[in-house]
Every structure is written in C-alpha cells, then in structure tokens.
Amino acid sequence: MTQVAEAATHPTRAELVAGLVAPMVNPPRSPILRSPADDGLAYSDVFFPAMDGVTIEGWFIPADSDRLIIANHPIWANRYGFPGHLEPYGNAWKASGNNLEVNFMPDYKHLHDAGYNILAYDLRNFGGSGSGSGGVIGNGIREYRDVVGSLRYARSRPDLREMKIGLLSRCCGMNATMVGLSKHPEEFRDVRAIVAPQPISLSAFYRTILGHMGMAAALPEVADALRRATSMELKDMDMPPYAAAVTVPTLLLQVRNDTLTTPDDVQAIFDAMPTGQKELLWIEGTSRRFDGYNYLPGNPEPMIDWFGRFIR
C-alpha cells in the first residue's frame, strides 16, 4: 500500500512530460467574462472565415476615423482576456504566480478614446471561434491563418477596406502574425504598425519550465511528446526565423524576469526583425508573465504613442 501511495503522489518522468505537453496542445476554452459594453463602448458581434475556412468570432468597436486596430490574444485566453483568478482556469498557472485575471477591455477603451476602430477576435480553438487544425494549438504555426482571415475580413467590408491598419498581436497572436508575414507578406500590405506583448518560442518556454523542475535533460522527451501530439517539431515553433520577415514598425514588450521564459528569447526575436523602426520595452518589477499582458491596459501610453507615430 505504501508503494501505491508513493506512486500516486510522485508522478513518473513520463507523466510529468505528458503533463507539460497536454495543456499547450489542447488547452480548455476559457469563458468570455467581459465585453466592451462594460467600459461603455458600443460594439457588434462579428464572424468571418480564417484563411482555411475556420469560423472566427469577434467584436467590432466602431469609431469615427479611418484607422483600425486588429487585436488577438495569447494561448489559453480569448478576446476578453483570461479568467486566471477563477478555478479551474488558473490552476495550471498557480505555481508560477500567474493565477490572476487578464482583462483586455481597458486596451479597447484606450484605443477607442484615441480614435481607433477596433476588431478583436478569438483565435481558433479559443473563445467563441471554431475548432481548427484538429483542435491542436500550434503556437502560431497554424493560427497565422486567423490573422490573415482578419485582414481579409477588414478588406471585405466597404466601411473598413480603406482603413489604415495596426495590429495589437499578443503572445501566440504575435507568433501567428510573424508566421503570416513570412508565408504571405502580401496579405499585410495595409499594416502600418504592430504592438506585440510577449511573443515566445516554445522551446524557450519548455527549457525554462524544465529547469525549474530540475529536468533540463528532458527537453528531447518533451519535443518527442509534442511531435506525437501535434505532428509538429518543437524547433519549428521557435520564433526568430519568422521574425526575420517583420518589416513593419514593431514595438515589443516583455516582462524581463518572466519565470516562464528567458529574456534571451525575446531579444533574439527583436534582433531578427529587419525593420529599422522597432523598439523593445522591458517590463520591470515583476516575474509574473501575466503582468505583461496587463501592462498596456494599465499603461497605454507606449501603445498609443507607437500607433500614433505610424498610423497617420
């Protein structure tokens, strides 16, 4: 009985590896708990096809201008943010201190007050959007089709097709943006600026987590488990090669002491971007990754200034 109890409380190495891979492959959908109306913004529900036909759902927040910001979100989240303060959604992030709410509504309020129309949408397999790619998350490798779909949707609407466009691409959403730029640069011809909180290479994420667990040597096992679950290679989910296609003026933001990755990864992404108009803003005073997602809602000036410089 003692051996059975010990086995139940001490997972095997294989079980630990599986537990790391599963949440990043097919995470549960979190609910949309807020809407722009909570901040007094009029909006309409919209839907449109991704590049491969997956139905993408979102909000359109109108403004009296010829400028449009298209916004997406990190893994596990949706267009509203992430209810990490509630169980079970925040449980996986408790050990890193990231079991807190992420609320993007202030982002939309700040942008609207600055005169921007806003299209905010859920990536495939999140929020209200359809399932796609077999329900498997690709860290941007497959989600780029949603980014392209959002741009095509804007061009399909008579009231939006002549808009000057900026992208607020967060985490996986920025990964997807970079992959889209590398595969279909012509689709981004109208994009004048990007603001990108915390893009991330998946190998940097896993290398950091395994280091915390004292299992640094298990990275090949994680890569193998990921390959079996997704039919994709871990190395193909690293972002610097895709960043080499970013010719659009881009502002990156990153928690410098983020316990879920390393500053070297974001620095490598930044360095790989050929655009001469780029900045990297390090967020100090915290080690919680999710504080980086909440940074612009509480400190909108860098975002408003960047978009204002290039979307004219």
Short mmCIF file of C-alpha atoms in Angstrom, two decimals:
data_model
loop_
_atom_site.label_atom_id
_atom_site.label_comp_id
_atom_site.label_asym_id
_atom_site.label_seq_id
_atom_site.Cartn_x
_atom_site.Cartn_y
_atom_site.Cartn_z
CA MET A 1 0.00 0.00 0.00
CA THR A 2 2.85 2.39 0.77
CA GLN A 3 4.37 1.88 -2.68
CA VAL A 4 0.98 2.50 -4.30
CA ALA A 5 0.53 5.72 -2.29
CA GLU A 6 4.03 6.91 -3.22
CA ALA A 7 3.36 6.22 -6.89
CA ALA A 8 0.15 8.21 -6.68
CA THR A 9 1.88 11.24 -5.15
CA HIS A 10 5.12 11.07 -7.17
CA PRO A 11 4.37 11.07 -10.90
CA THR A 12 6.82 9.37 -13.19
CA ARG A 13 9.06 11.33 -15.54
CA ALA A 14 6.86 10.29 -18.47
CA GLU A 15 3.78 11.54 -16.64
CA LEU A 16 5.47 14.85 -15.91
CA VAL A 17 6.39 15.26 -19.56
CA ALA A 18 2.85 14.42 -20.66
CA GLY A 19 1.50 16.91 -18.13
CA LEU A 20 3.67 19.65 -19.63
CA VAL A 21 2.69 18.96 -23.21
CA ALA A 22 -1.07 18.40 -22.92
CA PRO A 23 -2.04 21.93 -21.73
CA MET A 24 -0.07 23.54 -24.58
CA VAL A 25 -1.57 21.25 -27.22
CA ASN A 26 -5.27 21.26 -26.45
CA PRO A 27 -6.00 23.63 -23.55
CA PRO A 28 -9.54 24.08 -22.26
CA ARG A 29 -11.52 27.02 -23.59
CA SER A 30 -11.87 29.78 -21.05
CA PRO A 31 -15.09 31.81 -20.90
CA ILE A 32 -15.56 35.35 -22.19
CA LEU A 33 -16.44 37.14 -18.95
CA ARG A 34 -16.45 40.77 -20.06
CA SER A 35 -17.45 42.79 -23.09
CA PRO A 36 -16.67 46.29 -24.40
CA ALA A 37 -20.03 47.40 -23.00
CA ASP A 38 -18.51 47.08 -19.52
CA ASP A 39 -16.41 50.11 -20.40
CA GLY A 40 -19.24 51.95 -22.12
CA LEU A 41 -18.24 51.01 -25.67
CA ALA A 42 -20.79 50.24 -28.37
CA TYR A 43 -19.88 47.13 -30.35
CA SER A 44 -21.27 44.45 -32.60
CA ASP A 45 -20.62 40.72 -32.74
CA VAL A 46 -18.91 39.66 -35.96
CA PHE A 47 -17.69 36.47 -37.53
CA PHE A 48 -15.56 35.71 -40.57
CA PRO A 49 -13.59 32.86 -42.12
CA ALA A 50 -9.95 32.22 -41.40
CA MET A 51 -7.74 31.66 -44.40
CA ASP A 52 -8.63 27.95 -44.32
CA GLY A 53 -12.33 28.46 -43.60
CA VAL A 54 -12.44 28.06 -39.81
CA THR A 55 -15.11 30.38 -38.38
CA ILE A 56 -13.56 33.18 -36.32
CA GLU A 57 -15.73 35.19 -33.92
CA GLY A 58 -15.05 38.62 -32.55
CA TRP A 59 -16.20 42.13 -31.72
CA PHE A 60 -16.15 45.24 -33.86
CA ILE A 61 -15.96 48.52 -31.95
CA PRO A 62 -16.64 51.47 -34.26
CA ALA A 63 -15.06 54.91 -34.12
CA ASP A 64 -15.31 57.97 -36.33
CA SER A 65 -11.95 57.64 -38.06
CA ASP A 66 -10.09 55.89 -40.90
CA ARG A 67 -7.83 53.92 -38.52
CA LEU A 68 -8.34 50.32 -37.43
CA ILE A 69 -6.60 48.20 -34.82
CA ILE A 70 -6.97 44.42 -35.14
CA ALA A 71 -6.34 42.62 -31.84
CA ASN A 72 -5.83 39.00 -30.88
CA HIS A 73 -4.63 37.20 -27.75
CA PRO A 74 -2.33 34.70 -26.01
CA ILE A 75 -2.78 30.94 -25.70
CA TRP A 76 -5.42 29.96 -23.09
CA ALA A 77 -7.02 33.42 -23.37
CA ASN A 78 -9.61 34.94 -25.69
CA ARG A 79 -10.59 38.41 -26.92
CA TYR A 80 -11.69 39.35 -23.37
CA GLY A 81 -8.54 38.18 -21.63
CA PHE A 82 -8.12 35.27 -19.25
CA PRO A 83 -10.03 34.37 -16.04
CA GLY A 84 -6.96 33.12 -14.22
CA HIS A 85 -8.42 34.25 -10.91
CA LEU A 86 -11.07 31.53 -11.20
CA GLU A 87 -10.79 27.78 -10.93
CA PRO A 88 -10.09 25.68 -12.86
CA TYR A 89 -8.68 28.14 -15.42
CA GLY A 90 -5.89 29.49 -13.25
CA ASN A 91 -4.86 26.20 -11.68
CA ALA A 92 -2.15 25.39 -14.21
CA TRP A 93 -0.57 28.81 -13.62
CA LYS A 94 -0.69 28.82 -9.82
CA ALA A 95 2.86 27.56 -9.31
CA SER A 96 4.28 30.48 -11.30
CA GLY A 97 2.04 33.04 -9.57
CA ASN A 98 0.10 33.72 -12.77
CA ASN A 99 -3.31 32.66 -11.47
CA LEU A 100 -4.73 36.16 -11.95
CA GLU A 101 -7.20 37.81 -14.26
CA VAL A 102 -6.07 39.33 -17.54
CA ASN A 103 -8.57 41.93 -18.75
CA PHE A 104 -8.17 43.47 -22.20
CA MET A 105 -11.23 45.72 -22.00
CA PRO A 106 -9.13 48.76 -20.96
CA ASP A 107 -6.97 48.22 -24.07
CA TYR A 108 -10.02 48.67 -26.24
CA LYS A 109 -11.20 51.67 -24.25
CA HIS A 110 -7.81 53.40 -24.55
CA LEU A 111 -7.63 52.72 -28.27
CA HIS A 112 -11.20 53.88 -28.86
CA ASP A 113 -10.62 57.06 -26.88
CA ALA A 114 -7.58 57.68 -29.11
CA GLY A 115 -9.81 57.46 -32.18
CA TYR A 116 -9.34 53.90 -33.41
CA ASN A 117 -11.87 51.44 -34.72
CA ILE A 118 -11.18 48.01 -33.20
CA LEU A 119 -11.62 44.45 -34.41
CA ALA A 120 -10.90 41.98 -31.59
CA TYR A 121 -11.19 38.29 -32.30
CA ASP A 122 -10.67 34.82 -30.84
CA LEU A 123 -8.02 32.61 -32.38
CA ARG A 124 -9.14 29.15 -33.49
CA ASN A 125 -9.85 26.73 -30.65
CA PHE A 126 -10.37 29.62 -28.21
CA GLY A 127 -13.31 31.73 -27.08
CA GLY A 128 -16.21 31.50 -29.49
CA SER A 129 -14.21 30.66 -32.61
CA GLY A 130 -14.47 27.33 -34.35
CA SER A 131 -12.20 24.35 -33.87
CA GLY A 132 -9.48 24.06 -36.43
CA SER A 133 -6.31 22.16 -37.20
CA GLY A 134 -7.70 19.10 -35.44
CA GLY A 135 -8.22 21.12 -32.27
CA VAL A 136 -4.45 21.30 -31.82
CA ILE A 137 -2.71 24.54 -30.81
CA GLY A 138 0.29 25.47 -32.95
CA ASN A 139 1.89 28.39 -31.07
CA GLY A 140 1.22 30.49 -34.16
CA ILE A 141 2.25 27.94 -36.78
CA ARG A 142 -1.39 27.28 -37.71
CA GLU A 143 -3.04 30.31 -36.16
CA TYR A 144 -1.49 32.60 -38.80
CA ARG A 145 -4.49 31.63 -40.92
CA ASP A 146 -6.70 33.51 -38.46
CA VAL A 147 -4.55 36.65 -38.68
CA VAL A 148 -4.78 36.56 -42.47
CA GLY A 149 -8.54 35.98 -42.18
CA SER A 150 -8.93 39.07 -40.01
CA LEU A 151 -7.12 41.22 -42.59
CA ARG A 152 -9.22 39.80 -45.42
CA TYR A 153 -12.37 40.46 -43.42
CA ALA A 154 -11.41 44.10 -42.92
CA ARG A 155 -10.85 44.47 -46.65
CA SER A 156 -14.19 42.80 -47.40
CA ARG A 157 -16.22 45.46 -45.57
CA PRO A 158 -16.94 48.65 -47.50
CA ASP A 159 -16.64 50.67 -44.29
CA LEU A 160 -13.22 49.21 -43.42
CA ARG A 161 -11.46 48.40 -46.68
CA GLU A 162 -9.69 51.75 -46.93
CA MET A 163 -8.66 51.82 -43.28
CA LYS A 164 -5.11 52.36 -42.10
CA ILE A 165 -4.39 49.23 -40.05
CA GLY A 166 -2.39 48.44 -36.94
CA LEU A 167 -2.08 45.09 -35.20
CA LEU A 168 -2.21 44.50 -31.45
CA SER A 169 -0.83 40.97 -31.52
CA ARG A 170 -0.29 39.39 -28.14
CA CYS A 171 1.92 36.35 -27.39
CA CYS A 172 0.68 33.48 -29.61
CA GLY A 173 -1.13 36.13 -31.65
CA MET A 174 2.20 37.80 -32.43
CA ASN A 175 3.75 34.44 -33.21
CA ALA A 176 0.92 33.91 -35.68
CA THR A 177 1.49 37.39 -37.11
CA MET A 178 5.17 36.69 -37.72
CA VAL A 179 4.42 33.33 -39.32
CA GLY A 180 1.82 35.02 -41.52
CA LEU A 181 4.29 37.68 -42.57
CA SER A 182 6.83 35.02 -43.50
CA LYS A 183 4.35 32.96 -45.52
CA HIS A 184 2.09 35.61 -47.06
CA PRO A 185 3.67 39.08 -46.83
CA GLU A 186 1.26 40.39 -49.47
CA GLU A 187 -1.62 39.96 -47.02
CA PHE A 188 -0.03 42.53 -44.69
CA ARG A 189 0.36 45.29 -47.27
CA ASP A 190 -2.06 47.59 -45.40
CA VAL A 191 -0.47 47.10 -41.96
CA ARG A 192 1.39 50.18 -40.77
CA ALA A 193 2.40 49.24 -37.22
CA ILE A 194 2.43 46.37 -34.74
CA VAL A 195 2.36 46.39 -30.94
CA ALA A 196 3.32 42.96 -29.62
CA PRO A 197 3.32 41.97 -25.94
CA GLN A 198 5.40 38.89 -25.25
CA PRO A 199 5.89 36.66 -28.28
CA ILE A 200 7.53 33.41 -27.22
CA SER A 201 9.43 30.45 -28.64
CA LEU A 202 8.02 27.21 -27.32
CA SER A 203 11.44 25.67 -26.74
CA ALA A 204 12.38 28.64 -24.52
CA PHE A 205 9.17 28.08 -22.54
CA TYR A 206 9.81 24.38 -22.06
CA ARG A 207 13.52 24.80 -21.37
CA THR A 208 12.72 27.29 -18.63
CA ILE A 209 9.98 25.20 -17.02
CA LEU A 210 12.08 22.03 -17.13
CA GLY A 211 14.91 23.96 -15.48
CA HIS A 212 12.61 24.94 -12.61
CA MET A 213 11.65 21.27 -12.27
CA GLY A 214 15.23 20.03 -12.25
CA MET A 215 14.56 18.15 -15.51
CA ALA A 216 16.59 20.15 -18.03
CA ALA A 217 17.71 16.95 -19.77
CA ALA A 218 14.08 16.05 -20.57
CA LEU A 219 13.73 18.60 -23.40
CA PRO A 220 14.15 15.91 -26.12
CA GLU A 221 11.40 13.89 -24.44
CA VAL A 222 9.11 16.93 -24.47
CA ALA A 223 9.91 17.51 -28.13
CA ASP A 224 9.05 13.89 -28.91
CA ALA A 225 5.78 14.06 -26.96
CA LEU A 226 4.90 17.30 -28.73
CA ARG A 227 5.63 15.77 -32.13
CA ARG A 228 3.35 12.83 -31.37
CA ALA A 229 0.55 15.13 -30.18
CA THR A 230 0.77 17.77 -32.90
CA SER A 231 2.72 16.33 -35.86
CA MET A 232 4.94 19.41 -35.49
CA GLU A 233 8.55 19.86 -34.44
CA LEU A 234 9.39 21.88 -31.33
CA LYS A 235 12.16 23.69 -33.21
CA ASP A 236 9.62 24.88 -35.78
CA MET A 237 7.77 26.72 -33.01
CA ASP A 238 10.76 28.96 -32.29
CA MET A 239 10.13 32.49 -33.45
CA PRO A 240 13.40 34.21 -34.51
CA PRO A 241 13.30 32.68 -38.03
CA TYR A 242 9.79 34.06 -38.56
CA ALA A 243 10.74 37.41 -37.05
CA ALA A 244 13.10 37.82 -39.98
CA ALA A 245 10.01 38.63 -42.09
CA VAL A 246 8.87 41.54 -39.91
CA THR A 247 9.40 44.69 -41.94
CA VAL A 248 6.53 46.59 -40.26
CA PRO A 249 7.34 49.09 -37.47
CA THR A 250 7.04 46.97 -34.32
CA LEU A 251 7.00 47.61 -30.58
CA LEU A 252 7.74 44.51 -28.48
CA LEU A 253 7.02 44.33 -24.75
CA GLN A 254 8.26 41.69 -22.32
CA VAL A 255 8.50 41.06 -18.57
CA ARG A 256 12.26 40.91 -18.18
CA ASN A 257 12.28 38.44 -15.28
CA ASP A 258 9.41 36.31 -16.60
CA THR A 259 9.66 32.94 -14.82
CA LEU A 260 8.14 31.15 -17.83
CA THR A 261 10.80 32.11 -20.38
CA THR A 262 14.11 33.93 -20.71
CA PRO A 263 14.88 37.46 -21.88
CA ASP A 264 17.27 35.99 -24.46
CA ASP A 265 14.35 34.60 -26.46
CA VAL A 266 12.54 37.92 -26.91
CA GLN A 267 15.86 39.68 -27.52
CA ALA A 268 16.59 37.17 -30.31
CA ILE A 269 13.16 37.78 -31.82
CA PHE A 270 13.74 41.53 -31.69
CA ASP A 271 17.24 41.29 -33.15
CA ALA A 272 15.98 39.14 -36.05
CA MET A 273 13.47 41.77 -37.21
CA PRO A 274 14.89 43.62 -40.21
CA THR A 275 12.70 46.68 -39.74
CA GLY A 276 14.67 49.74 -38.79
CA GLN A 277 11.70 51.04 -36.81
CA LYS A 278 11.47 48.80 -33.77
CA GLU A 279 11.65 49.11 -30.01
CA LEU A 280 11.78 46.63 -27.12
CA LEU A 281 10.18 47.73 -23.86
CA TRP A 282 11.25 45.69 -20.83
CA ILE A 283 8.66 45.47 -18.06
CA GLU A 284 10.41 45.55 -14.70
CA GLY A 285 9.45 44.85 -11.10
CA THR A 286 7.66 41.54 -11.58
CA SER A 287 8.35 37.95 -12.53
CA ARG A 288 4.76 37.16 -13.48
CA ARG A 289 4.23 36.75 -17.22
CA PHE A 290 0.59 37.74 -16.98
CA ASP A 291 1.56 41.15 -15.59
CA GLY A 292 2.97 41.72 -19.06
CA TYR A 293 -0.45 41.11 -20.59
CA ASN A 294 -1.99 43.55 -18.12
CA TYR A 295 0.71 46.16 -18.66
CA LEU A 296 -0.83 48.05 -21.57
CA PRO A 297 -4.34 48.09 -20.06
CA GLY A 298 -2.81 49.93 -17.11
CA ASN A 299 -0.10 51.80 -19.02
CA PRO A 300 -1.42 52.56 -22.51
CA GLU A 301 0.99 55.33 -23.41
CA PRO A 302 3.58 53.20 -25.26
CA MET A 303 0.84 51.57 -27.36
CA ILE A 304 -0.96 54.82 -28.15
CA ASP A 305 2.31 56.58 -28.95
CA TRP A 306 3.54 53.78 -31.25
CA PHE A 307 0.33 53.54 -33.22
CA GLY A 308 0.11 57.32 -33.37
CA ARG A 309 3.58 57.55 -34.90
CA PHE A 310 2.91 55.22 -37.79
CA ILE A 311 -0.83 55.11 -38.42
CA ARG A 312 -1.47 58.50 -40.00
#
